[in-house]
mmCIF file of C-alpha atoms and ligand atoms in Angstrom:
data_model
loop_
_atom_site.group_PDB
_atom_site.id
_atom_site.type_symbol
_atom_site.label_atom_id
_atom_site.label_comp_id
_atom_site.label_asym_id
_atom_site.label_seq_id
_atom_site.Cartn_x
_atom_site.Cartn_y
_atom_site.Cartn_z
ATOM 1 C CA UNK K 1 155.588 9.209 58.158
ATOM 2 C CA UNK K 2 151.814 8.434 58.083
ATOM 3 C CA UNK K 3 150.394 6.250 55.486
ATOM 4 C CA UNK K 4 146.425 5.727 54.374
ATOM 5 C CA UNK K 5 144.849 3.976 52.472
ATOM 6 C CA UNK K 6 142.517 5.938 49.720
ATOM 7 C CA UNK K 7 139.658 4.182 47.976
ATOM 8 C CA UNK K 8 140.229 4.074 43.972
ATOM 9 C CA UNK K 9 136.431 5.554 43.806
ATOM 10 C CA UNK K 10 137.251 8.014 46.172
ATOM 11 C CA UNK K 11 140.203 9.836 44.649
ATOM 12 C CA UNK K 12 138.690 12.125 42.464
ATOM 13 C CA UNK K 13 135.876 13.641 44.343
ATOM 14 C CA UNK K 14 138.439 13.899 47.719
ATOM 15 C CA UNK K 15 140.530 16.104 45.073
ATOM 16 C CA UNK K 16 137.198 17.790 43.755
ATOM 17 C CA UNK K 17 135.983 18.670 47.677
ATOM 18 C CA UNK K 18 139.357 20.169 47.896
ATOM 19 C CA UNK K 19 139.007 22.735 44.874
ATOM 20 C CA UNK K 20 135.985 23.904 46.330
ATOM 21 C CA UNK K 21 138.361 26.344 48.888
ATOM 22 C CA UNK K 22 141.784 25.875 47.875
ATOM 23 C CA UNK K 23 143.514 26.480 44.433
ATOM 24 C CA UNK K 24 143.938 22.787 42.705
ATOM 25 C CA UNK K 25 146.330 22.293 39.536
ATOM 26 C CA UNK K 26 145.473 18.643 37.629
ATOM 27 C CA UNK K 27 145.607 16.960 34.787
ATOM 28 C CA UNK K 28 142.512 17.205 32.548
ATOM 29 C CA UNK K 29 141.227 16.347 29.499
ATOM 30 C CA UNK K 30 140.898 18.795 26.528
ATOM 31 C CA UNK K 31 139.894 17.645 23.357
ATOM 32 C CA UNK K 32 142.818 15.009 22.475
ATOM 33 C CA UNK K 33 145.263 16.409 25.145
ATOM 34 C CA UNK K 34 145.742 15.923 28.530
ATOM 35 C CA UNK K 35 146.771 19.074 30.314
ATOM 36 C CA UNK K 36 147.597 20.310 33.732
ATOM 37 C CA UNK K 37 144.955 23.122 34.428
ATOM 38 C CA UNK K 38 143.673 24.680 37.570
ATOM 39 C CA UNK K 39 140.231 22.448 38.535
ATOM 40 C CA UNK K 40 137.150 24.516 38.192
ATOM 41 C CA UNK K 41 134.590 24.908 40.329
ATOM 42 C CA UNK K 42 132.453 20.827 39.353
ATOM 43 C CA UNK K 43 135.546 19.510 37.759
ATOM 44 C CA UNK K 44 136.763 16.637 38.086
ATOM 45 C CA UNK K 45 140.616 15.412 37.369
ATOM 46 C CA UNK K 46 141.493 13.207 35.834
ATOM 47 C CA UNK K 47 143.256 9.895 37.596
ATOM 48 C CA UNK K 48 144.003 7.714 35.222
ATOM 49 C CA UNK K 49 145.980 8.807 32.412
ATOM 50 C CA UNK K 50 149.373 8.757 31.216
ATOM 51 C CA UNK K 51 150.617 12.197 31.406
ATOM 52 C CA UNK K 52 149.964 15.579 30.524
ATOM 53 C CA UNK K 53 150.969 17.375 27.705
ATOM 54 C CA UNK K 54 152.947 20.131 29.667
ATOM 55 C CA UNK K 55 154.863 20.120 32.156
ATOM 56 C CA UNK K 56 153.981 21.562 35.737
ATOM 57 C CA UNK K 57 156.859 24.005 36.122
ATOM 58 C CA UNK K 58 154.907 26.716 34.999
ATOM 59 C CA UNK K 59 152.998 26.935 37.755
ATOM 60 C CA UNK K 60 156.005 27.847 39.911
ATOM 61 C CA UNK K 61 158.039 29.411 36.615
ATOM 62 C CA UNK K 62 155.169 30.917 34.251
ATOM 63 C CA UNK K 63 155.534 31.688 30.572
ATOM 64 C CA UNK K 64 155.378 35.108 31.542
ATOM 65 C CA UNK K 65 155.187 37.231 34.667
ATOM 66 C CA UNK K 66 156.065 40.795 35.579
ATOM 67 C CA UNK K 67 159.004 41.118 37.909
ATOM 68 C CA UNK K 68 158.847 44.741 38.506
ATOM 69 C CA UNK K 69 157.358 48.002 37.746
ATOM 70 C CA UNK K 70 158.755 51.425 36.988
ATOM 71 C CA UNK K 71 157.495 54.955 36.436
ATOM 72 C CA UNK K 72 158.609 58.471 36.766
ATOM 73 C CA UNK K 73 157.437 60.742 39.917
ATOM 74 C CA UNK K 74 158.575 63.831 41.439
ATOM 75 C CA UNK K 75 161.353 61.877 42.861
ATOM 76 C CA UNK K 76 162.547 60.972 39.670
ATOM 77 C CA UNK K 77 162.720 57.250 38.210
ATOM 78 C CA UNK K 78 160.941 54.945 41.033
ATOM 79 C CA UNK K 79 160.665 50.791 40.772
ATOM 80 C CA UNK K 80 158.261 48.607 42.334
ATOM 81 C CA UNK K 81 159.356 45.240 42.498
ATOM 82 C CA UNK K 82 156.710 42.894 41.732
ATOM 83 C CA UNK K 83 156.681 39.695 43.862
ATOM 84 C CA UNK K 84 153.067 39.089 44.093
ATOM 85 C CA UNK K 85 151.520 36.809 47.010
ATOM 86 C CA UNK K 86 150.220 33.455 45.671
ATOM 87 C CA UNK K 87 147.614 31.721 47.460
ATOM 88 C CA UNK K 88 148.290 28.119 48.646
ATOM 89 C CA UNK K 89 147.413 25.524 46.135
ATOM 90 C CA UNK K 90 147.744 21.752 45.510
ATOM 91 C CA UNK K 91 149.504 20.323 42.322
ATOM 92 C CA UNK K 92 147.450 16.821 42.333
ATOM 93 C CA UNK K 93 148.837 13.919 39.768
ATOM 94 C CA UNK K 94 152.326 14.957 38.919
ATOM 95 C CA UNK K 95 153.962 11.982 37.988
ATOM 96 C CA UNK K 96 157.707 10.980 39.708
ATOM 97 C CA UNK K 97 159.480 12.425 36.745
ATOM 98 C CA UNK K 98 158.028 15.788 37.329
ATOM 99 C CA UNK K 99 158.007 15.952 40.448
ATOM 100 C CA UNK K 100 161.870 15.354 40.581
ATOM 101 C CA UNK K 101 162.039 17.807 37.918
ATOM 102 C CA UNK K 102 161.031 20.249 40.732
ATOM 103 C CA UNK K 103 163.947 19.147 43.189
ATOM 104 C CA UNK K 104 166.330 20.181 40.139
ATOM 105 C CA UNK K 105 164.711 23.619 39.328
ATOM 106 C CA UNK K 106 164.603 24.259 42.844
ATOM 107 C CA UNK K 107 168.413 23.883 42.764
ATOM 108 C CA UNK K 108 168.812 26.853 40.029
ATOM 109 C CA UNK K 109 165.779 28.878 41.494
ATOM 110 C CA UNK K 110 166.596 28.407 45.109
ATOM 111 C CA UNK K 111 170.208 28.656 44.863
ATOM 112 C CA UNK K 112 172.193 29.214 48.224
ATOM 113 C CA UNK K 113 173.680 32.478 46.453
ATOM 114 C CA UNK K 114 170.974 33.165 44.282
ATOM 115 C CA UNK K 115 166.869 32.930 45.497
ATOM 116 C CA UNK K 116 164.377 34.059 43.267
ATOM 117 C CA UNK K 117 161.546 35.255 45.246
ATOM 118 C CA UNK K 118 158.585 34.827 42.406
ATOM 119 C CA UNK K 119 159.650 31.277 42.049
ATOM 120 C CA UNK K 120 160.432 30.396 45.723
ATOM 121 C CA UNK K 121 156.605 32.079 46.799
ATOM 122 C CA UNK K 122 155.345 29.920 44.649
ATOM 123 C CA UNK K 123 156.637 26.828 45.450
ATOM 124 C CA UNK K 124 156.557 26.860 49.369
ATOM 125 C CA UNK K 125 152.865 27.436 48.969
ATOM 126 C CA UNK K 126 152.221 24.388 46.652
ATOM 127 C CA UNK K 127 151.836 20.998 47.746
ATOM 128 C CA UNK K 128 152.734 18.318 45.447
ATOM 129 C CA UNK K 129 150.791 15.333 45.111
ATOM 130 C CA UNK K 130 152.294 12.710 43.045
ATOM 131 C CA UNK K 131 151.110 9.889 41.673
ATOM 132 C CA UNK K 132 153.499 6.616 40.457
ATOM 133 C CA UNK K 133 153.550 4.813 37.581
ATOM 134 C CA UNK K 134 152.477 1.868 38.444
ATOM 135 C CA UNK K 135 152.486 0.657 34.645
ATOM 136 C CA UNK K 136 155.163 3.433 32.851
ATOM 137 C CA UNK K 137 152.624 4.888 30.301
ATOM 138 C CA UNK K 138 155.140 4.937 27.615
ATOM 139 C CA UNK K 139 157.893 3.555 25.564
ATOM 140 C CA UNK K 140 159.537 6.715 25.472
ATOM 141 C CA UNK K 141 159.738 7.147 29.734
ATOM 142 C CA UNK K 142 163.721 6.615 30.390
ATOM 143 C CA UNK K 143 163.815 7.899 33.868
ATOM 144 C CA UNK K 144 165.342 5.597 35.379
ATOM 145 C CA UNK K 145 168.258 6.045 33.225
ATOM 146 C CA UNK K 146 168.588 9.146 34.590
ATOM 147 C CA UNK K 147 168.863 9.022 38.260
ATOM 148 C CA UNK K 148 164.559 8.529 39.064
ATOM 149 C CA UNK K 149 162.278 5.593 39.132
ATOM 150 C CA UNK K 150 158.441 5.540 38.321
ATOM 151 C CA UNK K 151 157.788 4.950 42.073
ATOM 152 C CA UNK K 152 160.087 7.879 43.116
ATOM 153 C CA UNK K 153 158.680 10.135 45.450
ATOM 154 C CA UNK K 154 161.183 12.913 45.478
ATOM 155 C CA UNK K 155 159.708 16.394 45.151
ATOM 156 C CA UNK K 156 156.815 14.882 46.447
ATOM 157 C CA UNK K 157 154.732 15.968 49.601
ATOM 158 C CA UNK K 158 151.921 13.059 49.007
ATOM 159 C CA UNK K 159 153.156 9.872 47.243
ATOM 160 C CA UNK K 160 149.881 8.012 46.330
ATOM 161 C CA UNK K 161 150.800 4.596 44.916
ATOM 162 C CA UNK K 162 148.239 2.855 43.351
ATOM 163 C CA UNK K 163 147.654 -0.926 44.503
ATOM 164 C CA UNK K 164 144.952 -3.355 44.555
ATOM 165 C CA UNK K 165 143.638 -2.523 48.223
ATOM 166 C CA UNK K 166 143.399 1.323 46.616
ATOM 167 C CA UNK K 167 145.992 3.983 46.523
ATOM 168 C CA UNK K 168 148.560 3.762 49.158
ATOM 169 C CA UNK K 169 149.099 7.436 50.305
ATOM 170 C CA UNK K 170 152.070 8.755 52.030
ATOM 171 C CA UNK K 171 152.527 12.085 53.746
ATOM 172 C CA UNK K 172 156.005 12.667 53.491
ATOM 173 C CA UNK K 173 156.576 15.944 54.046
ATOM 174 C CA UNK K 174 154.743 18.920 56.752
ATOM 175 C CA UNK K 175 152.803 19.959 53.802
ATOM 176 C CA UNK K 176 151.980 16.335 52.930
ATOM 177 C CA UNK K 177 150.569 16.152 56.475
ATOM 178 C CA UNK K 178 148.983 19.908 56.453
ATOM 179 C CA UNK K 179 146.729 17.896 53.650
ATOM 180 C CA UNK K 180 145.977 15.018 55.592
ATOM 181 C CA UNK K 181 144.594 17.050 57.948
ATOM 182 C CA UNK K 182 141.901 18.396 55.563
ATOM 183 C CA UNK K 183 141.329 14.731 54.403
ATOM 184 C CA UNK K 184 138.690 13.438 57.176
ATOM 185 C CA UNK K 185 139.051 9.452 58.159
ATOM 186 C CA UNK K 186 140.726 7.707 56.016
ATOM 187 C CA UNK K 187 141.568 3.637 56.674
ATOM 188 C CA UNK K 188 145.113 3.395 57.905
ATOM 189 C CA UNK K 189 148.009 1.764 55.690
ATOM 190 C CA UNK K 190 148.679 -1.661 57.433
ATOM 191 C CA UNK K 191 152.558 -3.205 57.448
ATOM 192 C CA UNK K 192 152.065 -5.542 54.522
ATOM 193 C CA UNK K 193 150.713 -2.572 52.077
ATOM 194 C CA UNK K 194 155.141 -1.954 52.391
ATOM 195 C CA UNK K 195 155.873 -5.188 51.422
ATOM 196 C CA UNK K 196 153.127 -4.435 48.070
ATOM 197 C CA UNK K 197 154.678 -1.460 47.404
ATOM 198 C CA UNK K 198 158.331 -2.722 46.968
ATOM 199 C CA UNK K 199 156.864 -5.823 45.021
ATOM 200 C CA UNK K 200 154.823 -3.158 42.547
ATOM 201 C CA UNK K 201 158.491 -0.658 42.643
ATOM 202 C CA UNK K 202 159.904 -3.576 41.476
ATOM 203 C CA UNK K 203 157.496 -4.627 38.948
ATOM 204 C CA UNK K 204 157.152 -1.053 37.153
ATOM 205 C CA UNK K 205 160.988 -0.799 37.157
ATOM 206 C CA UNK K 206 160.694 -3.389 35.269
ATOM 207 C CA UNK K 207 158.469 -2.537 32.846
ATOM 208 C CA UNK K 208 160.665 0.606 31.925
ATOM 209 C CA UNK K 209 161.361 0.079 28.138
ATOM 210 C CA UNK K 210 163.696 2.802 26.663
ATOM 211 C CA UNK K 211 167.313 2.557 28.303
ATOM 212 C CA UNK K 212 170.407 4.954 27.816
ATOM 213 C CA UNK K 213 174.037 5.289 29.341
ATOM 214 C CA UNK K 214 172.795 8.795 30.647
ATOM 215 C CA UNK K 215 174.974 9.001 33.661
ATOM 216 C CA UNK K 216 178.005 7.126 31.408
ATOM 217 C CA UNK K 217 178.268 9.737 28.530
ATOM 218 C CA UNK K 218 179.879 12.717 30.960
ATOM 219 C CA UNK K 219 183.713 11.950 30.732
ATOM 220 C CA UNK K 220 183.186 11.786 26.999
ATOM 221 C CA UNK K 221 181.638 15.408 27.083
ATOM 222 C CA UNK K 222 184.170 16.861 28.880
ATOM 223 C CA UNK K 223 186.848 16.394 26.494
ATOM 224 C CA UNK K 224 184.812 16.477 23.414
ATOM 225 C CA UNK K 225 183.795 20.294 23.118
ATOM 226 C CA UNK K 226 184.876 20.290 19.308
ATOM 227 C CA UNK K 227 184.539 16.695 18.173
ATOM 228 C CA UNK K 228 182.970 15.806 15.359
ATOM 229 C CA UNK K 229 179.812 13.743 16.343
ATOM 230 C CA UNK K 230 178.086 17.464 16.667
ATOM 231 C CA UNK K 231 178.381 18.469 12.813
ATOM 232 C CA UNK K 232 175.137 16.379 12.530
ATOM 233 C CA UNK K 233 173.009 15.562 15.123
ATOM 234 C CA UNK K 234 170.932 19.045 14.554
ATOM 235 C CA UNK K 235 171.155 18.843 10.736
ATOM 236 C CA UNK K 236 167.207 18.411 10.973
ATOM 237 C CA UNK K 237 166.501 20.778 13.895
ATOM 238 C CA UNK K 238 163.828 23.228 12.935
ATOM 239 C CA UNK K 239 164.627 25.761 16.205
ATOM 240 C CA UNK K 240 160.692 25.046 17.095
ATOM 241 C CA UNK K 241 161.661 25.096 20.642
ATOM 242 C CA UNK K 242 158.926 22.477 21.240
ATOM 243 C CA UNK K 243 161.742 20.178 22.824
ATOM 244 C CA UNK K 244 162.605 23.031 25.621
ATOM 245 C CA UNK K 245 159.366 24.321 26.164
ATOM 246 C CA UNK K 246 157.866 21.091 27.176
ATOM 247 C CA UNK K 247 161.139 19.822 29.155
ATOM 248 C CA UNK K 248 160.061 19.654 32.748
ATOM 249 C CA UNK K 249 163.670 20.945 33.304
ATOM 250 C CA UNK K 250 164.658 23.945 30.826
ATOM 251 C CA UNK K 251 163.970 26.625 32.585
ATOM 252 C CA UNK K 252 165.905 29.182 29.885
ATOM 253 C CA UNK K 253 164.316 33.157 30.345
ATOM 254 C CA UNK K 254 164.857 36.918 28.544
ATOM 255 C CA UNK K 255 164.284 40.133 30.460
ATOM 256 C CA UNK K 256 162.963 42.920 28.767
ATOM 257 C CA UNK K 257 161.348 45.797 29.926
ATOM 258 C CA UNK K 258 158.048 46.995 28.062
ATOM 259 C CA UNK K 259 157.699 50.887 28.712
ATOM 260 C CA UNK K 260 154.665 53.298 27.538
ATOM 261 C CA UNK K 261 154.515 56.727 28.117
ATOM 262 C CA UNK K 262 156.476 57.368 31.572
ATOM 263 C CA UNK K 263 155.959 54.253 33.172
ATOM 264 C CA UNK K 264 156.059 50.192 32.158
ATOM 265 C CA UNK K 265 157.430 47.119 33.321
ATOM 266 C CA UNK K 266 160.540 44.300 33.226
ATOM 267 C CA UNK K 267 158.429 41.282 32.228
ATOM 268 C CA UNK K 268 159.897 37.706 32.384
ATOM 269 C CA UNK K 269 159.522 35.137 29.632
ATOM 270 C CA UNK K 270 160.703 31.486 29.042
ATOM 271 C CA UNK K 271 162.941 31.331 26.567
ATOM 272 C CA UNK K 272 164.429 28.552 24.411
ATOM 273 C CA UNK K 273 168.325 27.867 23.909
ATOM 274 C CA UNK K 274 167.408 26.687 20.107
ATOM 275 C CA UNK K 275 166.280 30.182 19.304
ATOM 276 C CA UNK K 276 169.180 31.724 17.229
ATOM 277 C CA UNK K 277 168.096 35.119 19.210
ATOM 278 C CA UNK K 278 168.997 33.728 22.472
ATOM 279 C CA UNK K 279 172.347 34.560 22.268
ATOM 280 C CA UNK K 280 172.407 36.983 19.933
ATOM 281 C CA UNK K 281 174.461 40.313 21.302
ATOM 282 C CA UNK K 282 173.783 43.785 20.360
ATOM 283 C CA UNK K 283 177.070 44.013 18.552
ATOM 284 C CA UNK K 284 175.320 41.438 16.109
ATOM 285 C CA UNK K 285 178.062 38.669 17.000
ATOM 286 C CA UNK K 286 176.370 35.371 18.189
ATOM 287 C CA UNK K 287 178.700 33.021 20.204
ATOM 288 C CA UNK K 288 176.286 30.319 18.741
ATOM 289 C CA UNK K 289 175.707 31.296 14.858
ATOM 290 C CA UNK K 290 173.927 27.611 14.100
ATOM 291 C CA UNK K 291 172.060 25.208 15.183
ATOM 292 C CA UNK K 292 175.352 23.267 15.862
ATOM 293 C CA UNK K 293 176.248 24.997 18.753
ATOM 294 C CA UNK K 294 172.699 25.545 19.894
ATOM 295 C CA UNK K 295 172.317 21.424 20.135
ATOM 296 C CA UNK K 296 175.819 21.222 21.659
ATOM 297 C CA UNK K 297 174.857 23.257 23.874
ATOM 298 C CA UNK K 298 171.341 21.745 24.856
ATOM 299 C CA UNK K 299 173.066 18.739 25.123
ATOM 300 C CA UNK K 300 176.151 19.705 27.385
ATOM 301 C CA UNK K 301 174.003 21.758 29.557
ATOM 302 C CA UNK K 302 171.804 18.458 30.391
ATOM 303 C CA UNK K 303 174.394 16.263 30.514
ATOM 304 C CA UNK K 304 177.781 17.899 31.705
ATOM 305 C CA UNK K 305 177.328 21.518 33.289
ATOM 306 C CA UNK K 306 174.112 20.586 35.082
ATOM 307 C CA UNK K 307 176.327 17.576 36.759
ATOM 308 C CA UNK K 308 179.579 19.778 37.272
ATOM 309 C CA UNK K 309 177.170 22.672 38.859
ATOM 310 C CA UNK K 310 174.473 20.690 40.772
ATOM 311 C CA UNK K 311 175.364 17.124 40.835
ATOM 312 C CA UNK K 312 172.308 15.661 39.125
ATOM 313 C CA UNK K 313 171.619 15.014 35.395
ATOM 314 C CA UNK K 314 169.116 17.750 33.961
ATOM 315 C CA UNK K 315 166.562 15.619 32.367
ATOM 316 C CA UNK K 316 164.257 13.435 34.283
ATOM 317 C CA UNK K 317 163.529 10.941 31.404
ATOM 318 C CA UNK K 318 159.841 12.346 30.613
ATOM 319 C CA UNK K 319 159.873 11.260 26.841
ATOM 320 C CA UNK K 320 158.462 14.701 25.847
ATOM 321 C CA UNK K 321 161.151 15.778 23.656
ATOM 322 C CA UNK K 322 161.478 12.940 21.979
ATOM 323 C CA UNK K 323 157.630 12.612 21.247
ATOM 324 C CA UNK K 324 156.628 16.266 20.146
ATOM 325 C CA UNK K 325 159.733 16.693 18.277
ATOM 326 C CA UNK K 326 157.879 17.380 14.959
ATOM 327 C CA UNK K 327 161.371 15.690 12.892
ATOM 328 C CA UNK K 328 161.711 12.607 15.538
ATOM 329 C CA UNK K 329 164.660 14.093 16.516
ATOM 330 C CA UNK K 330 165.370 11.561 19.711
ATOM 331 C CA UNK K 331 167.783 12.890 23.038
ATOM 332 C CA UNK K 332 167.829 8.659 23.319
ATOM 333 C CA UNK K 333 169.492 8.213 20.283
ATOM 334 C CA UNK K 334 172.354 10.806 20.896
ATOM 335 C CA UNK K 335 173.181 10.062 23.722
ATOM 336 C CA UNK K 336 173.640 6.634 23.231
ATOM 337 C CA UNK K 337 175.246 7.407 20.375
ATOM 338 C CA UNK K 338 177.835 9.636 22.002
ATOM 339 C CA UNK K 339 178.053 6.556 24.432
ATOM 340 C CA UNK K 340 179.531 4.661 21.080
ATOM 341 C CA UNK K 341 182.232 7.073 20.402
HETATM 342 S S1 SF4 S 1 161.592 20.042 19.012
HETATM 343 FE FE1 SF4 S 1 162.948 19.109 17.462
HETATM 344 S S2 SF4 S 1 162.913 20.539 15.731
HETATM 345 FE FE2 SF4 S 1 162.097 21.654 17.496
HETATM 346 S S3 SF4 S 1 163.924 22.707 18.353
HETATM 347 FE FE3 SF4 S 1 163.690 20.747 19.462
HETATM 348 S S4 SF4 S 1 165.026 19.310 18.335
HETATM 349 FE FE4 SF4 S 1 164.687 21.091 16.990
HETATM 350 S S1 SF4 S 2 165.214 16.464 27.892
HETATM 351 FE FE1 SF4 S 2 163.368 15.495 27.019
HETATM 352 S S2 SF4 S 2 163.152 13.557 28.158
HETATM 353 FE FE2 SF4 S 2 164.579 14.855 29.318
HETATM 354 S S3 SF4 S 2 163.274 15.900 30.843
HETATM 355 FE FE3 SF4 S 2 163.450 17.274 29.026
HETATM 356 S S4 SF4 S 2 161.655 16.759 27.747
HETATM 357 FE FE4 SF4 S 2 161.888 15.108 29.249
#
């Protein structure tokens, strides 16, 4: 693997130089907000912040996207499937719980029985550059409760580690070094900058406040379908979907097909598993009629049939949920409350 080391000075302009030909999501600032936007032409990203509002995904999952076209010709009915070639582009700051959030929705989108081409084009033309937290930015970031680690570089193609020599970068993947490539000379990353980096791993582990039994609670789930604990826990929910919508993870969608005249198209759109539409059936039955079942299932799906299906737990310990949840309803508190049963 080949290590450099990048001057803290340096960062953001290398990053800026690189928007100038290639397509470059970051985080910026926008108003109060940080955000993950594609750089303009000039801008610069930001490097140190905490992290952004939304989550990356939907660079590789959008809010919306057509999947396919369909009209009427002399043939009859035709289709045009829709799978649209995306230029190669760099996702620069995505911190370790995001970018593990990609290894996990690569696992649903990239399925060995089930590939979904918009998603997959995507993401094998996007390199991820992560950056570690160092210092976790907040009291809410649990993932290393969770199976991740502020200094994790998994889904990452470019680990850059900051450190007080400047940011220790490491190409881990053939992307990674594709990008190295277009970096010029940069000083070389002697022995001892290893030794650093364990010492600062250590340290920010450390400084990771919020704890739960994530991986503990599953057993408990399993046999506890119709206990209860869940007449309560959503007793405040509003359905917002702000809690899924952010989540680096949900990656909940409808169909439908928008059709004018003798032609239209089957659009894509995230959906949210609060929504009391989301499972509503045509018959006008609903499987989950209240917001019960709709946090049971939220719940379960992180914690139990994510694990049973893919082996990993599907939250990476963000903190967005529990700090845009406008009634400070906390995925901390229930699950180590469930722990407690
Ligand atoms: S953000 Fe809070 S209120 Fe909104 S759906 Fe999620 S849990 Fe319910
Ligand atoms: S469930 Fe909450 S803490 Fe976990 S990944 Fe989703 S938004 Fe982040």
């Amino acid at each position: 693997m080949e290590k450099r080391v990048i001057k803290k000075d340096a960062l953001a302009g290398i990053v800026q130089k690189l928007a100038e030909d290639t397509l470059v999501y970051a985080p910026v600032q926008e108003e109060d907000q940080v955000l993950f936007k594609a750089l303009k032409q000039g801008m610069a990203p930001l490097i140190d912040f905490a992290n952004a509002k939304n989550a990356p995904k939907n660079f590789f999952f959008p809010q919306t996207e057509t999947m396919l076209k369909f009209f009427r010709s002399e043939r009859g009915r035709e289709l045009s499937e829709v799978v649209e070639g995306s230029p190669e582009a760099i996702l620069f700051g995505v911190r370790p719980c995001d970018a593990r959030s990609f290894v996990l929705l690569d696992a649903v989108f990239n399925d060995p029985t089930y590939k979904d081409p918009y998603y997959i084009e995507r993401r094998e033309k996007t390199t991820i550059v992560s950056l570690g937290c160092v210092n976790p930015p907040y009291t809410t970031c649990f993932c290393t409760s969770v199976g991740g680690h502020p200094l994790s570089s998994e889904g990452a193609d470019v680990m850059l580690t900051e450190m007080e020599e400047g940011y220790l970068a490491e190409f881990l993947t053939e992307k990674g070094e594709k990008l190295l490539a277009r970096l010029g000379d940069l000083s070389a990353a002697d022995q001892g900058l290893d030794e650093k980096k364990k010492e600062i791993s250590a340290a920010a582990e450390g400084k990771i406040k919020s704890h739960i039994p994530g991986k503990e609670i599953k057993p408990w789930l399993d046999e506890n379908f119709e206990h209860p604990f869940w007449d309560t826990i959503h007793k405040s929910c509003l359905a917002c979907g702000t809690c899924t919508y952010l989540c680096p993870t949900c990656h909940c969608f409808d169909i439908t097909d928008e059709v004018k005249g003798d032609g239209g198209q089957r659009i894509r759109s995230w959906d949210s598993c609060m929504s009391w539409l989301f499972t509503m059936e045509t018959s006008g039955h609903n499987p989950r009629p209240s917001q019960k079942e709709r946090w049971r299932q939220r719940l379960m799906h992180k914690f139990r049939y994510f694990v049973d299906r893919y082996g990993a737990i599907a939250c990476v310990g963000c903190g967005r949920c529990v700090m845009y949840c406008p009634v400070n309803i906390d995925i901390r508190k229930i699950v180590t409350d469930i722990s407690k049963q």
